[in-house]
Amino acid sequence: MLLGKSVAKVKQINLKYKHRKIIGNFSLSGSKSVSNRLLVIRALAESKVQFGNLSTSADSQLLKSYLKLITVCASSAIPMVIDAKNAGTVFRFLAAYLAINEGVWLLTGNKRMKERPIEGLTLALDNLGVEITYAGKNNFAPLRIVGSDIDGGSVEVDPSASSQFVSALMLIAPYLEKGLQIQMKKKPVSFSYILMTQKLMQEFGAKVQVQKNKVVVESGEYQMKTYQIEPDWSSTSYFYEMAALSENADIFLSGFSSDSVQGDRVAVEVFEQLGVITSFENNGIRLKSGAHSTSSFSYDFSSCPDLVPAVLASCAGKGIHAVLKGVGHLKYKESDRIASMQAELFKTGTILKRKANSVELIPSEIDLSKSHCVFDTCGDHRIAMSLAPLVLKLASVKINNPEVVKKSYPLFWDDMERLGIKKEEIELTTDN
């Protein structure tokens, strides 16, 4: 080893697929988005009620642990440092939650979190009288928050970068003396998540009205009860992708129904265009391949952005020309997701042409079945999980840093193996 150089160990997973029927039955963890909202609701109500099928995702478990710790440390005069890592929901929900909890808090995150937008929420909290300041670069994490009682009233929010700014304020609004009226200055992205927040708040007794550009929440308290969390529709997109790329798939996912608060339930209609038929059965959904696929795909993903990586990979694998609209705000996710998919799919010969709020996919002209690809995850769980099913079309696939899937789907690689994808975990040593 040369002096002055350090050695880093990088994990990689090697995937191989022997052509056979893609078949399996799966029970997925509870929705991460639903779980995170319910954890905040429970903490605000100072309740210990238990939720069934709480998400096992690293994000939800992180939020759960911090909410418990905050309760213990709230009476301390010593500033508490909270590291949300790269969990946008955790960071934004806690920013609002800490604002009404007495104490001095330093809310931070990892390098990528410090690049993600927060200004829309911090401006709103500041206008509501919260003592909140940037502890580093203006308009980005970390934040110093002095929690106290705030009156509420009315406030303007710019939700064009993230709907979580609105959801974070909605969740705390019943505990403000005057309630809260939120005026959205611009069209919100991911509006379906604002509606999810509304429905869950109403489920626990809050009075909430959501209009096109305004949200009104009355002052009050949450009325807690036991609740069974529905499984995660976002996670179904990788099973849909497997079915889309397979000539013979029969996958059953238990616990899903058409009556869902999750916007990603539109996966049913999205992937129908890509040849996957969904059957709603008594206790779940069944995905089958073999239906006719469109030759040219187009869809607006403004309210279901988490489906984008799997759809892009599906179109690349099937050789379908595609235009995906409403994707501009994906640059603010765990990675710049369009840039990440652009770089990784280029390894298959697929071209992504990016515009301000859309992306065009031009299929590869090379023989994918003879291609061996090593994909980077870009530190993003959804990039990793969307690229893995391409092993059904490629000669082999290697994924760097596969552990990122723990953020939302810890059992992903095990479940892929149950579908017949052979995996070999490798530890590489590199010089820094």
XYZ file of C-alpha atoms in Angstrom:
432
model
C 0.000 0.000 0.000
C 1.313 3.468 -0.871
C 1.875 5.908 1.969
C -0.662 8.709 2.119
C -3.445 6.624 0.609
C -6.389 5.207 2.518
C -8.329 2.091 1.640
C -12.098 2.186 1.273
C -14.375 -0.821 1.143
C -17.277 -0.583 -1.284
C -20.106 -3.088 -1.394
C -21.424 -4.425 -4.677
C -24.115 -6.923 -5.547
C -23.871 -9.140 -8.621
C -27.240 -10.128 -10.121
C -27.947 -12.925 -12.576
C -31.176 -14.280 -13.994
C -31.854 -17.671 -15.505
C -34.849 -17.379 -17.788
C -37.837 -18.751 -15.993
C -41.260 -17.629 -14.833
C -41.267 -14.694 -12.436
C -43.608 -15.894 -9.722
C -44.030 -15.157 -6.015
C -46.254 -13.983 -3.164
C -45.143 -11.034 -1.047
C -46.270 -9.043 1.977
C -44.744 -5.569 1.834
C -44.053 -3.269 4.744
C -46.415 -0.417 5.552
C -46.337 2.763 3.510
C -43.384 4.954 4.455
C -45.344 8.121 3.689
C -48.338 7.064 5.771
C -46.143 5.816 8.625
C -44.196 9.066 8.860
C -47.358 11.153 9.062
C -48.899 8.899 11.690
C -45.743 8.968 13.809
C -45.923 12.780 13.965
C -49.655 12.697 14.709
C -49.080 10.230 17.561
C -46.240 12.330 19.002
C -48.340 15.513 18.912
C -51.164 13.709 20.708
C -48.650 12.415 23.296
C -50.098 8.974 22.737
C -48.618 5.484 22.928
C -51.179 3.878 20.628
C -49.707 1.190 18.390
C -50.008 1.098 14.611
C -50.212 -2.125 12.671
C -47.710 -2.690 9.825
C -45.566 0.361 10.584
C -42.955 0.829 7.872
C -39.662 -0.954 8.487
C -37.866 1.636 6.344
C -34.788 3.320 7.793
C -36.516 6.695 7.381
C -39.548 5.740 9.469
C -37.444 4.053 12.129
C -35.215 7.150 12.304
C -38.220 9.438 12.721
C -39.715 7.145 15.375
C -36.510 7.162 17.424
C -36.069 10.943 17.230
C -39.666 11.685 18.214
C -39.160 9.549 21.316
C -35.834 11.220 22.112
C -37.251 14.716 21.629
C -39.910 14.031 24.237
C -37.233 13.002 26.731
C -34.903 15.923 26.006
C -37.428 18.731 25.585
C -36.958 19.970 29.157
C -33.171 20.248 28.768
C -31.602 23.666 28.222
C -28.763 22.062 26.247
C -29.223 22.264 22.448
C -29.974 18.863 21.002
C -28.449 17.907 17.648
C -30.743 15.894 15.380
C -29.242 14.331 12.256
C -31.935 13.506 9.690
C -29.276 12.078 7.358
C -30.739 12.260 3.811
C -34.361 11.813 4.847
C -36.284 14.766 3.423
C -39.583 13.878 5.098
C -37.883 13.379 8.467
C -36.069 16.715 8.195
C -39.077 18.764 7.087
C -41.605 17.168 9.435
C -39.235 17.590 12.375
C -38.545 21.233 11.492
C -42.232 22.013 12.022
C -42.596 19.660 14.993
C -39.605 21.130 16.832
C -40.911 24.647 16.250
C -43.745 24.026 18.729
C -41.755 21.917 21.193
C -39.962 23.882 23.882
C -36.198 23.581 23.644
C -33.218 24.562 21.529
C -32.666 22.290 18.557
C -30.042 21.949 15.846
C -31.542 20.066 12.920
C -29.020 18.867 10.354
C -28.435 16.177 7.737
C -25.811 14.684 5.469
C -24.087 16.410 2.544
C -26.963 15.788 0.137
C -29.580 16.931 2.672
C -27.709 20.226 2.926
C -28.292 20.690 -0.809
C -32.023 19.997 -0.738
C -34.618 22.800 -0.498
C -36.001 23.936 2.845
C -36.485 27.697 2.338
C -40.225 27.437 1.641
C -40.819 25.893 5.067
C -38.362 28.018 7.053
C -39.865 31.244 5.660
C -43.344 30.096 6.645
C -42.236 29.165 10.177
C -40.391 32.463 10.525
C -43.527 34.355 9.462
C -45.486 32.456 12.113
C -43.112 33.806 14.774
C -40.799 30.817 15.155
C -37.201 31.616 16.109
C -35.500 29.741 13.293
C -32.129 30.531 11.712
C -29.739 28.938 9.257
C -26.714 27.493 11.045
C -24.704 27.220 7.839
C -25.465 28.272 4.268
C -28.542 30.465 3.839
C -31.713 28.618 2.745
C -30.315 25.163 3.508
C -29.721 22.818 6.433
C -28.625 22.873 9.203
C -31.281 24.842 11.105
C -31.245 26.232 14.632
C -34.755 26.178 16.063
C -35.962 27.545 19.395
C -39.254 25.808 20.065
C -42.171 27.572 21.769
C -45.926 28.023 21.584
C -47.036 29.807 18.421
C -50.447 31.279 17.678
C -50.930 30.199 14.089
C -53.290 32.220 11.932
C -52.406 32.500 8.248
C -49.224 32.009 6.263
C -48.032 31.814 2.668
C -45.966 28.877 1.409
C -44.179 28.186 -1.861
C -44.647 24.403 -2.393
C -43.158 24.294 -5.894
C -40.056 22.445 -4.633
C -41.765 20.080 -2.190
C -45.302 19.386 -0.992
C -43.746 18.349 2.336
C -43.553 22.027 3.306
C -47.355 22.100 3.305
C -47.797 18.685 4.951
C -45.356 19.582 7.750
C -47.368 22.704 8.612
C -50.690 20.882 8.296
C -49.660 18.211 10.800
C -48.846 20.694 13.585
C -51.719 23.073 12.761
C -54.344 21.577 15.155
C -52.006 22.430 18.046
C -51.774 26.123 17.155
C -54.118 28.361 19.139
C -55.695 29.916 16.049
C -55.331 26.901 13.782
C -53.754 27.622 10.421
C -54.675 28.830 6.959
C -52.013 27.986 4.403
C -52.025 29.920 1.147
C -50.020 28.173 -1.565
C -48.294 30.851 -3.654
C -47.476 28.495 -6.516
C -48.835 25.217 -7.831
C -47.707 22.462 -5.462
C -45.817 19.432 -6.683
C -46.989 16.013 -5.494
C -50.457 17.324 -4.605
C -51.575 13.755 -3.866
C -49.351 13.796 -0.763
C -51.144 16.884 0.565
C -54.411 14.997 0.115
C -52.875 12.015 1.924
C -51.992 14.267 4.867
C -55.544 15.631 4.906
C -57.158 12.180 4.927
C -54.926 10.872 7.707
C -55.476 13.971 9.847
C -59.230 13.617 9.374
C -58.989 9.943 10.300
C -57.754 11.082 13.715
C -60.332 13.811 14.258
C -58.714 16.927 12.774
C -60.846 19.376 10.809
C -59.072 20.055 7.529
C -60.156 21.580 4.247
C -57.969 21.395 1.145
C -58.676 23.532 -1.888
C -56.728 24.119 -5.082
C -54.363 26.683 -3.558
C -55.384 26.842 0.099
C -55.489 24.614 3.170
C -57.485 25.437 6.310
C -56.929 23.544 9.572
C -58.930 24.280 12.715
C -57.389 24.298 16.178
C -58.044 21.133 18.167
C -56.450 17.813 19.130
C -55.951 14.469 17.464
C -58.171 11.654 18.734
C -55.973 8.572 18.717
C -56.961 4.993 17.953
C -55.326 1.843 16.655
C -54.751 1.883 12.914
C -53.615 -0.657 10.328
C -51.191 0.953 7.872
C -51.678 -0.098 4.270
C -48.658 -1.539 2.444
C -46.419 0.698 0.369
C -47.617 1.403 -3.176
C -44.308 3.065 -4.103
C -42.539 -0.251 -3.501
C -44.892 -2.040 -5.897
C -43.290 -0.174 -8.815
C -40.288 -2.547 -8.821
C -42.564 -5.580 -8.961
C -44.501 -3.908 -11.761
C -41.191 -3.331 -13.528
C -40.268 -7.010 -13.131
C -43.627 -7.987 -14.623
C -43.226 -5.476 -17.461
C -39.786 -6.821 -18.372
C -40.784 -10.480 -18.050
C -42.581 -12.535 -20.655
C -44.187 -14.685 -17.996
C -44.847 -13.120 -14.587
C -47.412 -13.891 -11.903
C -46.785 -11.850 -8.745
C -49.192 -11.541 -5.813
C -48.839 -8.623 -3.369
C -51.003 -8.989 -0.277
C -52.852 -6.235 1.554
C -53.334 -3.843 -1.361
C -56.714 -2.502 -2.436
C -58.090 0.159 -4.764
C -59.217 2.136 -1.694
C -55.907 3.785 -0.809
C -54.719 7.174 0.459
C -51.500 6.811 -1.555
C -51.076 8.651 -4.834
C -48.805 5.909 -6.182
C -51.820 3.624 -6.523
C -51.902 4.978 -10.108
C -49.143 2.414 -10.768
C -52.036 0.220 -11.891
C -52.867 2.434 -14.871
C -49.284 3.527 -15.545
C -47.933 -0.002 -15.923
C -50.980 -1.178 -17.837
C -49.532 0.864 -20.712
C -46.334 -1.171 -20.287
C -48.058 -4.543 -20.570
C -48.891 -5.378 -16.941
C -52.425 -6.358 -15.952
C -53.484 -5.827 -12.324
C -56.240 -7.921 -10.786
C -57.706 -6.806 -7.470
C -58.444 -9.887 -5.387
C -59.962 -10.257 -1.916
C -56.723 -9.709 -0.024
C -54.336 -8.124 -2.478
C -53.336 -7.522 -6.092
C -52.017 -9.884 -8.738
C -49.662 -8.640 -11.450
C -49.413 -10.524 -14.725
C -47.326 -9.833 -17.789
C -48.095 -10.538 -21.392
C -50.564 -7.781 -22.245
C -49.982 -5.482 -25.205
C -47.565 -2.618 -24.511
C -47.781 0.821 -26.001
C -45.159 1.713 -28.592
C -44.929 5.271 -27.316
C -45.470 6.072 -23.631
C -46.551 9.415 -22.165
C -47.694 10.321 -18.636
C -47.685 13.233 -16.182
C -45.933 12.222 -12.937
C -46.525 15.461 -11.006
C -48.440 13.624 -8.273
C -46.575 10.305 -8.361
C -42.861 11.164 -8.771
C -41.602 8.070 -6.940
C -42.762 5.919 -9.870
C -40.484 7.697 -12.350
C -37.239 5.657 -11.958
C -39.028 2.307 -12.368
C -40.982 3.572 -15.379
C -37.831 4.915 -17.061
C -36.030 1.603 -16.504
C -39.058 -0.347 -17.761
C -39.236 1.687 -20.974
C -35.476 1.317 -21.457
C -35.673 -2.446 -21.002
C -38.660 -2.815 -23.331
C -37.324 -0.434 -25.968
C -40.290 1.937 -25.688
C -40.012 5.592 -26.640
C -41.323 7.641 -23.712
C -42.048 11.181 -22.577
C -42.419 11.681 -18.830
C -43.883 15.018 -17.757
C -44.058 16.731 -14.374
C -40.585 15.573 -13.327
C -38.735 18.855 -12.776
C -38.738 18.606 -8.976
C -37.006 15.213 -9.015
C -33.716 17.109 -8.954
C -34.425 17.770 -5.254
C -34.740 14.117 -4.210
C -32.103 11.865 -2.585
C -30.224 12.402 -5.819
C -31.049 14.407 -8.909
C -33.055 11.456 -10.160
C -33.312 12.423 -13.804
C -29.556 13.067 -13.971
C -28.911 9.774 -12.145
C -31.099 7.747 -14.494
C -29.655 9.602 -17.469
C -26.123 8.562 -16.516
C -26.955 4.961 -15.612
C -29.299 4.142 -18.499
C -26.719 5.566 -20.906
C -24.682 2.461 -20.008
C -27.371 0.447 -21.829
C -27.281 2.767 -24.839
C -30.501 4.504 -23.773
C -30.647 8.283 -24.241
C -32.544 10.607 -21.899
C -33.170 14.123 -23.199
C -34.006 16.405 -20.308
C -36.079 19.584 -20.353
C -37.174 21.824 -17.466
C -40.150 19.688 -16.428
C -40.031 16.642 -18.694
C -37.711 13.961 -19.993
C -37.732 12.059 -23.279
C -36.397 8.503 -23.443
C -34.935 7.280 -26.720
C -34.461 3.496 -26.639
C -31.116 1.789 -27.119
C -30.163 0.359 -30.483
C -27.767 -2.227 -29.060
C -28.520 -5.835 -28.130
C -29.231 -5.604 -24.400
C -29.040 -9.371 -23.953
C -25.292 -9.195 -24.607
C -24.633 -6.212 -22.356
C -22.965 -6.383 -18.946
C -23.626 -3.286 -16.849
C -22.218 -1.973 -13.568
C -24.665 0.555 -12.152
C -24.060 3.206 -9.502
C -26.882 3.892 -7.065
C -26.000 7.589 -6.690
C -26.774 7.245 -2.971
C -30.444 6.856 -3.882
C -32.614 3.890 -2.913
C -35.039 4.322 -5.808
C -32.248 4.415 -8.373
C -30.864 1.130 -7.026
C -34.223 -0.636 -6.988
C -35.248 0.556 -10.455
C -32.011 -0.573 -12.120
C -31.942 -4.060 -10.583
C -34.830 -5.555 -12.630
C -32.954 -4.743 -15.843
C -31.102 -8.007 -15.192
C -34.095 -9.629 -16.928
C -32.958 -7.975 -20.168
C -29.185 -7.661 -19.710
C -26.552 -10.394 -19.637
C -25.604 -9.381 -16.096
C -26.012 -6.493 -13.681
C -23.779 -5.287 -10.883
C -25.021 -2.670 -8.419
C -22.613 -0.538 -6.378
C -23.575 0.406 -2.809
C -26.690 -1.778 -2.762
C -27.332 -1.106 0.934
C -29.050 2.201 0.059
C -32.325 0.281 -0.344
C -32.632 0.159 3.459
C -33.945 3.714 3.321
C -37.347 2.497 2.146
C -37.253 -1.269 1.476
C -34.751 -3.192 3.653
C -35.773 -6.620 2.293
C -35.586 -5.650 -1.377
C -32.618 -7.839 -2.340
C -34.048 -10.830 -0.472
C -37.374 -10.418 -2.261
C -35.643 -10.161 -5.633
C -33.912 -13.455 -4.859
C -37.290 -15.035 -4.084
C -38.336 -14.086 -7.619
C -35.439 -16.050 -9.076
C -32.802 -13.331 -9.317
C -29.548 -14.842 -8.081
C -27.423 -12.444 -6.050
C -23.817 -12.491 -4.955
C -22.616 -9.884 -2.481
C -19.083 -8.613 -3.046
C -16.870 -6.285 -1.043
C -14.455 -4.280 -3.170
C -11.368 -2.519 -1.898
C -10.401 0.781 -3.504
C -7.651 3.319 -2.872
C -8.739 6.833 -1.982
